[in-house]
C-alpha positions as YAML, in Angstrom:
chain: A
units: angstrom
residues:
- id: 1
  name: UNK
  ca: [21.66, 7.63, 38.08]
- id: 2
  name: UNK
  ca: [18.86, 8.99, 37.08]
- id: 3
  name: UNK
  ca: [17.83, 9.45, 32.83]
- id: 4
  name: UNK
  ca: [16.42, 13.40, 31.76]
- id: 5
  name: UNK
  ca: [14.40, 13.90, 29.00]
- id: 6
  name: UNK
  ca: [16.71, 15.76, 26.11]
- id: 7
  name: UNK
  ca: [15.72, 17.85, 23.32]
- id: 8
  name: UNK
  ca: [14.93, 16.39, 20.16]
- id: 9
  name: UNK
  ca: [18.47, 16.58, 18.64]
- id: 10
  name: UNK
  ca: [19.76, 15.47, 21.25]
- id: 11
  name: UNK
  ca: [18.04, 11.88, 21.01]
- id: 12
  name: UNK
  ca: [19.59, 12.11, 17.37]
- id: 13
  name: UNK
  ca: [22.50, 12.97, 18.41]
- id: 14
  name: UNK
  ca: [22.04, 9.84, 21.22]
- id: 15
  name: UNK
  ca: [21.15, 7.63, 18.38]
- id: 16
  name: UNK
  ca: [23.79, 8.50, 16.06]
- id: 17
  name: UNK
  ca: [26.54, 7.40, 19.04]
- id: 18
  name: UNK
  ca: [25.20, 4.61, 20.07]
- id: 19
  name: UNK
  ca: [25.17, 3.27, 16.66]
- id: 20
  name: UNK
  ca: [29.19, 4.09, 15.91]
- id: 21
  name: UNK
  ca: [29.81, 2.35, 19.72]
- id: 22
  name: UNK
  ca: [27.18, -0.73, 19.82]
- id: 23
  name: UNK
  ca: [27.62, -1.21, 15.72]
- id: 24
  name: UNK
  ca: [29.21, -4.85, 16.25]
- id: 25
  name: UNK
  ca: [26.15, -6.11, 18.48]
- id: 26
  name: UNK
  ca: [23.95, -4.23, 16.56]
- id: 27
  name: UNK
  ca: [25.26, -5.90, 13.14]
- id: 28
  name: UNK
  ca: [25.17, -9.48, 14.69]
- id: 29
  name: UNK
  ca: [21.65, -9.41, 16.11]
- id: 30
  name: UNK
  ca: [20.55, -8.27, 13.17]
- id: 31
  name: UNK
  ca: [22.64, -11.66, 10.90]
- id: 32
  name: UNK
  ca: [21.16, -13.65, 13.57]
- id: 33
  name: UNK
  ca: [17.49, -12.30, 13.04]
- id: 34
  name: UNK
  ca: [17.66, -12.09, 8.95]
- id: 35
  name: UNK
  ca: [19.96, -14.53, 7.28]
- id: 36
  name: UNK
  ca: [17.68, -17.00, 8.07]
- id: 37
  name: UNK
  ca: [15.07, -15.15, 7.05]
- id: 38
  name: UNK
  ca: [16.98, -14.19, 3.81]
- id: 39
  name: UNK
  ca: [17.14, -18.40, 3.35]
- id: 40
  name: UNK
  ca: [13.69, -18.84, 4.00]
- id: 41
  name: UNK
  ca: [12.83, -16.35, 1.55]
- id: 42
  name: UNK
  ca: [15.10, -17.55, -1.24]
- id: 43
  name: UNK
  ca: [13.22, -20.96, -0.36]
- id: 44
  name: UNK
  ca: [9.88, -19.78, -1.08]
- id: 45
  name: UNK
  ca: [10.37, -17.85, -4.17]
- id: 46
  name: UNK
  ca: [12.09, -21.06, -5.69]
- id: 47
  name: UNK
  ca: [9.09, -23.48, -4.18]
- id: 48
  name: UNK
  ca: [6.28, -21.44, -5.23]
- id: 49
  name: UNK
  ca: [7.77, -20.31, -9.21]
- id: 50
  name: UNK
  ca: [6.56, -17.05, -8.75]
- id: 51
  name: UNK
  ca: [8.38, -15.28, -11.48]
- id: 52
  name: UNK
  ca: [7.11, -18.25, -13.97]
- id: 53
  name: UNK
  ca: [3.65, -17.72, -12.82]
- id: 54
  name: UNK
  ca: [3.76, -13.81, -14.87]
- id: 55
  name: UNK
  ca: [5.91, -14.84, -17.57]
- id: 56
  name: UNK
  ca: [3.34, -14.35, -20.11]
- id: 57
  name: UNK
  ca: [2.90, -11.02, -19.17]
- id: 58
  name: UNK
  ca: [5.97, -10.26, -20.41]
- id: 59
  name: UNK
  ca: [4.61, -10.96, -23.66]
- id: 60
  name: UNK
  ca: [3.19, -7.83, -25.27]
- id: 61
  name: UNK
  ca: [0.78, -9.05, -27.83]
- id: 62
  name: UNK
  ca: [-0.81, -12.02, -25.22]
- id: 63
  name: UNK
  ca: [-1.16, -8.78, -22.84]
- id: 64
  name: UNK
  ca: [-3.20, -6.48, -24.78]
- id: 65
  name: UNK
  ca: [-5.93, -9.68, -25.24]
- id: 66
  name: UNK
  ca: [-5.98, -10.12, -21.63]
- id: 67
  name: UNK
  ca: [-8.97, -8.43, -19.45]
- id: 68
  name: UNK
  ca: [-7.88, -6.82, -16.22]
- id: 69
  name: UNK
  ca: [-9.83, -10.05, -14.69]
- id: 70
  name: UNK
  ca: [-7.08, -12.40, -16.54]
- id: 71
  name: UNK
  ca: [-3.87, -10.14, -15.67]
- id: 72
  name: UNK
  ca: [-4.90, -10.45, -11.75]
- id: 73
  name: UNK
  ca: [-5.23, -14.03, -11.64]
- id: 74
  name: UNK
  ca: [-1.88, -14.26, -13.54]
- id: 75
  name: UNK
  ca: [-0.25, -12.64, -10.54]
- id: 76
  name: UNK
  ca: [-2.55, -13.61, -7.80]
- id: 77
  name: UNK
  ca: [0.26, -16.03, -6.78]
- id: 78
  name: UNK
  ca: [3.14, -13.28, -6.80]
- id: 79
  name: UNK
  ca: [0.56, -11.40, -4.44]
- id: 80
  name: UNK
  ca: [0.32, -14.08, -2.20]
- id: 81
  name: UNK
  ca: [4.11, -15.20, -2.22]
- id: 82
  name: UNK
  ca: [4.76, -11.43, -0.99]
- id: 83
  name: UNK
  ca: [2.07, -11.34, 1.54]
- id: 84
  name: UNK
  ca: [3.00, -14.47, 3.07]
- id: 85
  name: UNK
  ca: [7.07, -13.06, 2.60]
- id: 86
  name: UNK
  ca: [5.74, -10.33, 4.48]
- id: 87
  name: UNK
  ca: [4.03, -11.66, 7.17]
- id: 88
  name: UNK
  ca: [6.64, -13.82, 7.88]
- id: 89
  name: UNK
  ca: [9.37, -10.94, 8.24]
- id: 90
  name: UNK
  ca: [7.68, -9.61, 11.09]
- id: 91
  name: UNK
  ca: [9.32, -12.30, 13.48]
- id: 92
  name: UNK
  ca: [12.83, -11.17, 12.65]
- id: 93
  name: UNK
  ca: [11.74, -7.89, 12.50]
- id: 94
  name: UNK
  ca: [10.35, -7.85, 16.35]
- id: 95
  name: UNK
  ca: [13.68, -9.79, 17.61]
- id: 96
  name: UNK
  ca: [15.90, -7.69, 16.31]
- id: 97
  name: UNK
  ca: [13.37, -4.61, 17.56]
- id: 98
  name: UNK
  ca: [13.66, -6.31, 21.16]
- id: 99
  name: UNK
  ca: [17.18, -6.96, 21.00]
- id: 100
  name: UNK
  ca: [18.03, -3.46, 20.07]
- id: 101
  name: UNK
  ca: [16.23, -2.20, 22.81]
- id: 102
  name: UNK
  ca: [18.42, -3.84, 25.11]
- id: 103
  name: UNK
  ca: [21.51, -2.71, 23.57]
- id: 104
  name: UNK
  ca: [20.67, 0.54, 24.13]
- id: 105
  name: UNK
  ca: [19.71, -0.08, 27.81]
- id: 106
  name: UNK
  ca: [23.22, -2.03, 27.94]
- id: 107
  name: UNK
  ca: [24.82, 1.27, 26.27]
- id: 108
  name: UNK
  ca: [22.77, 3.57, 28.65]
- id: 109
  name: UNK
  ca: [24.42, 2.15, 31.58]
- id: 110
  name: UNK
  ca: [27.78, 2.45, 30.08]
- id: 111
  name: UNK
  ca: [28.62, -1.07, 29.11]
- id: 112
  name: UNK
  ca: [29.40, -3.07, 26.05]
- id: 113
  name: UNK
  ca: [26.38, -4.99, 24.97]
- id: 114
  name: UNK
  ca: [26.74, -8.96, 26.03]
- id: 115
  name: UNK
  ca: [25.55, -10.43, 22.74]
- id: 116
  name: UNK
  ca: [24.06, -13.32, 24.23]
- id: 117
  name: UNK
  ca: [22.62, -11.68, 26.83]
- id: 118
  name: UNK
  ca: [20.84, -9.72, 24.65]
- id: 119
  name: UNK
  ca: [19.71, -12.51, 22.01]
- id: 120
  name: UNK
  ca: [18.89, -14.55, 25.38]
- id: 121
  name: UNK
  ca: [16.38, -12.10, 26.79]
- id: 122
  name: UNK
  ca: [14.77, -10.90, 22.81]
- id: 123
  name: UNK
  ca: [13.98, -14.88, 22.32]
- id: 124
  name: UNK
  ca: [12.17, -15.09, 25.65]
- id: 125
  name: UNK
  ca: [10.17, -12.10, 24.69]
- id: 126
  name: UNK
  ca: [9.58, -12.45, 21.41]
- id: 127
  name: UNK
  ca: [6.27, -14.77, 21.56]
- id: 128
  name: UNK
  ca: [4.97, -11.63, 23.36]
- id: 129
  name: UNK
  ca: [5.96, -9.00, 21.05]
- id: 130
  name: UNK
  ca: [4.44, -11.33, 18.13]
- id: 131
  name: UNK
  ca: [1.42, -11.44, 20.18]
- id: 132
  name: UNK
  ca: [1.17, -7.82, 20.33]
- id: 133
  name: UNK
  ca: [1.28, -7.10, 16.95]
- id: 134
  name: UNK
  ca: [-1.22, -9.47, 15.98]
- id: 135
  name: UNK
  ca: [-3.33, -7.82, 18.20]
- id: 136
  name: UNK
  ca: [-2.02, -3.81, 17.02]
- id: 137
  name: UNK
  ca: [-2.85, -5.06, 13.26]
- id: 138
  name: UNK
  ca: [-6.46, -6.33, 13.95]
- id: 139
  name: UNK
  ca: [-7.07, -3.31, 16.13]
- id: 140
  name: UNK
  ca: [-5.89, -0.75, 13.44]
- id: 141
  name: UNK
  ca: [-7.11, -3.14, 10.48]
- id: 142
  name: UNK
  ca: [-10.46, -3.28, 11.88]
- id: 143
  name: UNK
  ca: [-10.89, 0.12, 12.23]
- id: 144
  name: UNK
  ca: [-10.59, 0.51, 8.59]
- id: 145
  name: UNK
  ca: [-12.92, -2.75, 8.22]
- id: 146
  name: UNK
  ca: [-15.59, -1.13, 10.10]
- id: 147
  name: UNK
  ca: [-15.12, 2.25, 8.08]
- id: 148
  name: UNK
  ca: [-15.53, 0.18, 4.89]
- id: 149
  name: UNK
  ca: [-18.86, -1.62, 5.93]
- id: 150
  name: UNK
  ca: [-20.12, 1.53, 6.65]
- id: 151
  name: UNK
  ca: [-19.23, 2.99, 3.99]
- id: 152
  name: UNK
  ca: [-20.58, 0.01, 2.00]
- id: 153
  name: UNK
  ca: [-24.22, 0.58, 3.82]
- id: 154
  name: UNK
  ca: [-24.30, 4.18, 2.89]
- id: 155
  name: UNK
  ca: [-24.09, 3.35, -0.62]
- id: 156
  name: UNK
  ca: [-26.69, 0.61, -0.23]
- id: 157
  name: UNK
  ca: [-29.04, 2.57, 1.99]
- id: 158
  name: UNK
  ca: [-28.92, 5.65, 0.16]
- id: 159
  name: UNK
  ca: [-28.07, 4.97, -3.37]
- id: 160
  name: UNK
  ca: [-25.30, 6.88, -5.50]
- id: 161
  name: UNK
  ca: [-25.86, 10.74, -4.21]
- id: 162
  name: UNK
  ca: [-23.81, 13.35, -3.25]
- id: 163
  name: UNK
  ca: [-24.81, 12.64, 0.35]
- id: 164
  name: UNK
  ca: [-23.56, 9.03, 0.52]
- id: 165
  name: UNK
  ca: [-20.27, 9.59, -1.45]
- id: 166
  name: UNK
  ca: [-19.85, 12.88, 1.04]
- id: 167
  name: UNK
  ca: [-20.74, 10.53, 4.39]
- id: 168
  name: UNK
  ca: [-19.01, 7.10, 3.13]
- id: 169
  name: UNK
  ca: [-15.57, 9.54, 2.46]
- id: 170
  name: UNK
  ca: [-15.74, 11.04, 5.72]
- id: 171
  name: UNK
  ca: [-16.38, 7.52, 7.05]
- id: 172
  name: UNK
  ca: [-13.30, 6.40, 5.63]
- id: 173
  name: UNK
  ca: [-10.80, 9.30, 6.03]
- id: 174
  name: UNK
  ca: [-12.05, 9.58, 9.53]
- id: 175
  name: UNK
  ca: [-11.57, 5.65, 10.39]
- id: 176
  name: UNK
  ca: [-7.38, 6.32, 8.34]
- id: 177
  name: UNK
  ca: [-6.72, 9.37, 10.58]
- id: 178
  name: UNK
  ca: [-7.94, 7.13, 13.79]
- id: 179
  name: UNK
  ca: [-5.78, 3.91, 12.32]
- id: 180
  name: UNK
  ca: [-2.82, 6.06, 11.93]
- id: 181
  name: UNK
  ca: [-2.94, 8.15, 15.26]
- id: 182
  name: UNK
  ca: [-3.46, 4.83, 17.21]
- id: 183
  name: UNK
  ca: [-0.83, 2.98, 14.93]
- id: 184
  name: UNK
  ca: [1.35, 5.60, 15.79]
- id: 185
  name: UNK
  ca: [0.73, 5.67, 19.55]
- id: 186
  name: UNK
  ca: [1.46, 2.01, 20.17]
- id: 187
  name: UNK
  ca: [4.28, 1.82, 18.00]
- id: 188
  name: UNK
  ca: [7.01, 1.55, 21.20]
- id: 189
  name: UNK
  ca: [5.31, -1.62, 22.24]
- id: 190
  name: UNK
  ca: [8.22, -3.62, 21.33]
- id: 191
  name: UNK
  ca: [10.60, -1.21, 23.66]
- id: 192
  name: UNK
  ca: [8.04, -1.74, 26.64]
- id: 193
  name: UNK
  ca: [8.61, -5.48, 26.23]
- id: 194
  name: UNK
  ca: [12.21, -5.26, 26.03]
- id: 195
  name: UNK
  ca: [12.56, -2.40, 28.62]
- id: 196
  name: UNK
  ca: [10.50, -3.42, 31.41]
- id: 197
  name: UNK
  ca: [9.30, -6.85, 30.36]
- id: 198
  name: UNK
  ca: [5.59, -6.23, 29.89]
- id: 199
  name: UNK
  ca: [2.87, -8.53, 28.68]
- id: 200
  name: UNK
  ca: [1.47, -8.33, 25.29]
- id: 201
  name: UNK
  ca: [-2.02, -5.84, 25.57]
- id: 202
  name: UNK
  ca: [0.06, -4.16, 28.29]
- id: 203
  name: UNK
  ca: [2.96, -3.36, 25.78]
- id: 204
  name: UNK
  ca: [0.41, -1.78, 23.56]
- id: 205
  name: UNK
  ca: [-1.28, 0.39, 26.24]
- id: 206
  name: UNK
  ca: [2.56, 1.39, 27.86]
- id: 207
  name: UNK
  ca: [3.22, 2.38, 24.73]
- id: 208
  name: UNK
  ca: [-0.26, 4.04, 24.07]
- id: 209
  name: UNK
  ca: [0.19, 6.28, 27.47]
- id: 210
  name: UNK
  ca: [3.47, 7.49, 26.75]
- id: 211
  name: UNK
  ca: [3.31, 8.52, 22.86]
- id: 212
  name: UNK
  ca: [-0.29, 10.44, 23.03]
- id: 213
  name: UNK
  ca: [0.84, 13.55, 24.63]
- id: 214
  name: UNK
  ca: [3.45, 13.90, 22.59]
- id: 215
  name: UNK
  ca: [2.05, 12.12, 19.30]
- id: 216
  name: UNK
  ca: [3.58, 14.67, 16.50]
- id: 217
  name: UNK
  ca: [6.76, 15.37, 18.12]
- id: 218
  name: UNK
  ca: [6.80, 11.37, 17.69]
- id: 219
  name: UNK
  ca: [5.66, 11.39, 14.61]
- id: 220
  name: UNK
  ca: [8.65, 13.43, 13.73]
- id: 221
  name: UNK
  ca: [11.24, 11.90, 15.23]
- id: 222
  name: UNK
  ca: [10.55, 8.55, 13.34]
- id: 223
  name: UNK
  ca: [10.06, 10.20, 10.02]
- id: 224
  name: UNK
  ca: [13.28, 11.88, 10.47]
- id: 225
  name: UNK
  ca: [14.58, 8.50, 11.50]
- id: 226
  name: UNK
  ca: [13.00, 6.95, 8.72]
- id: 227
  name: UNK
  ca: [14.08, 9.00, 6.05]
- id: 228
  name: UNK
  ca: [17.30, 8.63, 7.01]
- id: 229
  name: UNK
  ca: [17.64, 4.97, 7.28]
- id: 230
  name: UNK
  ca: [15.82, 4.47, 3.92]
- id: 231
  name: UNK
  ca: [18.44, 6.69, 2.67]
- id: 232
  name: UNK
  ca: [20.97, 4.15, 3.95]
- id: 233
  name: UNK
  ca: [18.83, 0.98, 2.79]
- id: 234
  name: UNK
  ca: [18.58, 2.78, -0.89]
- id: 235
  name: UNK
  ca: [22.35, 2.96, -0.51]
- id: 236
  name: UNK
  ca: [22.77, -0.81, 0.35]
- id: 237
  name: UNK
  ca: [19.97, -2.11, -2.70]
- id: 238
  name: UNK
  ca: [22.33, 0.11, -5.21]
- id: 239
  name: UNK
  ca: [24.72, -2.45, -4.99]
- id: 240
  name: UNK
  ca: [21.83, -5.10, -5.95]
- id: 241
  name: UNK
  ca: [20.90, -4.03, -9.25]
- id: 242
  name: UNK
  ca: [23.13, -6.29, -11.44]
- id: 243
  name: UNK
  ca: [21.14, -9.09, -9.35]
- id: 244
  name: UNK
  ca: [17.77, -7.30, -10.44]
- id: 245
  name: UNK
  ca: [18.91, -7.46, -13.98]
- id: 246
  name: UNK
  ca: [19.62, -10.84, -14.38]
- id: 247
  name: UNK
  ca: [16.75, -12.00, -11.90]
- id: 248
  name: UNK
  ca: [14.69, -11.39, -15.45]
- id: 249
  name: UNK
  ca: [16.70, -14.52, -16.75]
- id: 250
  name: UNK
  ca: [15.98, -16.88, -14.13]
- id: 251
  name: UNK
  ca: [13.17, -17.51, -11.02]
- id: 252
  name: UNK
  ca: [15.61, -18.88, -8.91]
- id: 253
  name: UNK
  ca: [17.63, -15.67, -9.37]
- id: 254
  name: UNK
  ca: [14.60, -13.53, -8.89]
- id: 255
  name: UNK
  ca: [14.54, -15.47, -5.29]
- id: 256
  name: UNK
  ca: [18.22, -14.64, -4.81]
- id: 257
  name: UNK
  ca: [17.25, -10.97, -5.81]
- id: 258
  name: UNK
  ca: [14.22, -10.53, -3.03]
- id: 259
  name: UNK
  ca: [16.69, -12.79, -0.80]
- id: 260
  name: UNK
  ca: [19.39, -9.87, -0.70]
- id: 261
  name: UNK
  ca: [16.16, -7.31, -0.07]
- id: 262
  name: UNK
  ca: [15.43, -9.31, 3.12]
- id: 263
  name: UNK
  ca: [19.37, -9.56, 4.10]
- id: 264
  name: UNK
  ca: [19.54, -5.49, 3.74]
- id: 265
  name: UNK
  ca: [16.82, -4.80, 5.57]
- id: 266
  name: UNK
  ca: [18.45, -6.29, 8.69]
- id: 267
  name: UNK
  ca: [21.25, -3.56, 9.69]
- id: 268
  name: UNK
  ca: [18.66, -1.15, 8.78]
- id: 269
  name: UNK
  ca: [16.07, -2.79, 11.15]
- id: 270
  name: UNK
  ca: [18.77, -2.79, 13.85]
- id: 271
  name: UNK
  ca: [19.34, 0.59, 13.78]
- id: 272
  name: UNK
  ca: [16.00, 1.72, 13.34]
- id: 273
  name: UNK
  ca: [14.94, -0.51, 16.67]
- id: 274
  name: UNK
  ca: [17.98, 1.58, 18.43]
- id: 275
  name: UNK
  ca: [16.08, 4.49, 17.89]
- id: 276
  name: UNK
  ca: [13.01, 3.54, 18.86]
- id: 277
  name: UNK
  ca: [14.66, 2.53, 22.23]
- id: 278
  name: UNK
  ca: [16.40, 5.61, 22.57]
- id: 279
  name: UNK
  ca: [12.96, 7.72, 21.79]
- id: 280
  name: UNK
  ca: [11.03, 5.12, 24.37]
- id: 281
  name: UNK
  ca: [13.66, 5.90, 27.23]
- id: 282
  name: UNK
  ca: [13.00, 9.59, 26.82]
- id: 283
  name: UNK
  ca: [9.36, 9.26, 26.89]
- id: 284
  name: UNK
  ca: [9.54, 7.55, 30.10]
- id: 285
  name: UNK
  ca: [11.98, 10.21, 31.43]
- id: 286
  name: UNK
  ca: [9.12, 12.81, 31.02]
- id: 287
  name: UNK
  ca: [6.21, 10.86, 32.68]
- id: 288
  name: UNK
  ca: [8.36, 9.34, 35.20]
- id: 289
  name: UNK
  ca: [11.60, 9.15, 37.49]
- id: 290
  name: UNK
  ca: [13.40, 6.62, 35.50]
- id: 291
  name: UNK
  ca: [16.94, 5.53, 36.61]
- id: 292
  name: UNK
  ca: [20.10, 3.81, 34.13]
- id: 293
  name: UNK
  ca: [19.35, 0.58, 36.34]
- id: 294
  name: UNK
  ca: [15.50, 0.13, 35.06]
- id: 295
  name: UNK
  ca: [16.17, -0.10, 31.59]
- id: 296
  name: UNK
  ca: [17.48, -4.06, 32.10]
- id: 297
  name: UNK
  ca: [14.20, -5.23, 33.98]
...
């Protein structure tokens, strides 16, 4: 049977179901994709001290002798502990991205998602999706790196005038409004992996062709869909704050605090990926003849 493209509520209203039938597969991809990840993280904050590292800033009178200089290095290692945390999310992140996708392909065509179907074919593709981001975040970042070295030779070229803070601005605004519209458009390349089992650049370009002609409809859709599921995640962290407040006590219960973060963020992720899958499948619908039996390639 053949998939039609449906109005933009209606792809809510597509997401909203297949999250009340496909909530149990849903819930268990995303344990199998973030408890570990919640371990690893609980791991790290213990191993690297963090929270002892900025201790002293917690001390009013040593704070107002510090220079600005002195307060960053004090929390250069929280900085890096969270940009290596971060980093490191986006591998459950993308399996439980590729594993939603097929869920809703499995719910498309009217079936109960096999769970181990699912987690079978998201571990095969994951090393691809990983690939693909890598090379998503050093297109986008060096777009803005480029920007910034320009921007950097304006100022050295032509001194501090009004025409080199004018150009070097409209250097950089220009290169965020590129980052962001090509961010943006290659943001399904996860779904083009999981739908049709494409390679890494071809993910991104799949993904590229499908979202440009209808970039701010897109754009709106996954606001809407992000507002709503941040809505549910500030829901979830409510329940944390006891943890927050005695993760002031304690750096092993600051990990367990930022441990629970990275636990919560996996239904949410789930969810989030089902949406994306049900927005990819529609965009396909309206280049192409696309039929319930393609979306399992």
């Amino acid at each position: 049977m053949e998939i039609l493209p449906r109005p933009f509520g209606d792809n809510l209203t597509a997401w909203f179901k297949i999250l009340g039938r496909q909530w149990k597969p849903l819930l268990y991809i995303s344990l199998l994709g973030f408890v570990p990840a919640a371990l690893f993280t609980l791991v790290l904050f213990g191993v690297t001290d963090v929270f002892s590292s900025f201790e002293p800033l917690f001390d009013e009178e040593l704070v107002e002798s510090l220079s600005n200089e002195e307060i960053w290095e004090i929390l250069g290692p929280f900085f890096w502990t969270i940009g290596i945390w971060a980093v490191l999310m986006t591998i459950p992140t993308a399996f439980v991205y590729l594993a939603a996708a097929r869920v809703v392909g499995e719910s498309l065509n009217d079936r109960d998602a096999s769970l181990s179907g699912v987690v079978a074919v998201a571990t095969r593709r994951l090393a691809k999706a990983l690939v693909g981001g890598i090379a998503l975040t050093i297109l986008v970042s060096g777009m803005l790196g480029a920007a910034g070295l320009v921007a950097w030779w304006l100022f050295d070229t032509m001194d501090v005038s009004f025409a080199s803070v004018f150009f070097s601005t409209a250097t950089v605004l220009t290169a965020v409004v590129l980052m962001t519209w090509l961010g943006l458009a290659c943001s399904l390349y996860t779904q083009a992996i999981a739908f049709e089992d494409a390679g890494a650049v071809e993910s991104l370009s799949r993904s590229f062709r499908l979202v440009r002609e209808r970039w701010w409809v897109t754009l709106g859709f996954l606001v809407v869909v992000a507002l709503i599921s941040s809505a549910v995640a500030q829901v979830l962290s409510a329940a944390l704050f006891p943890v927050f407040f005695f993760a002031l006590t304690s750096p092993w219960i600051f990990g367990v605090a930022y441990a629970l973060i990275t636990l919560v963020q996996g239904p949410v992720a789930a969810a989030i990926g089902a949406a994306y899958g049900i927005w990819y499948v529609d965009l396909r619908a309206r280049k192409e003849t696309v039929l319930i039996s393609d979306l399992l390639g």
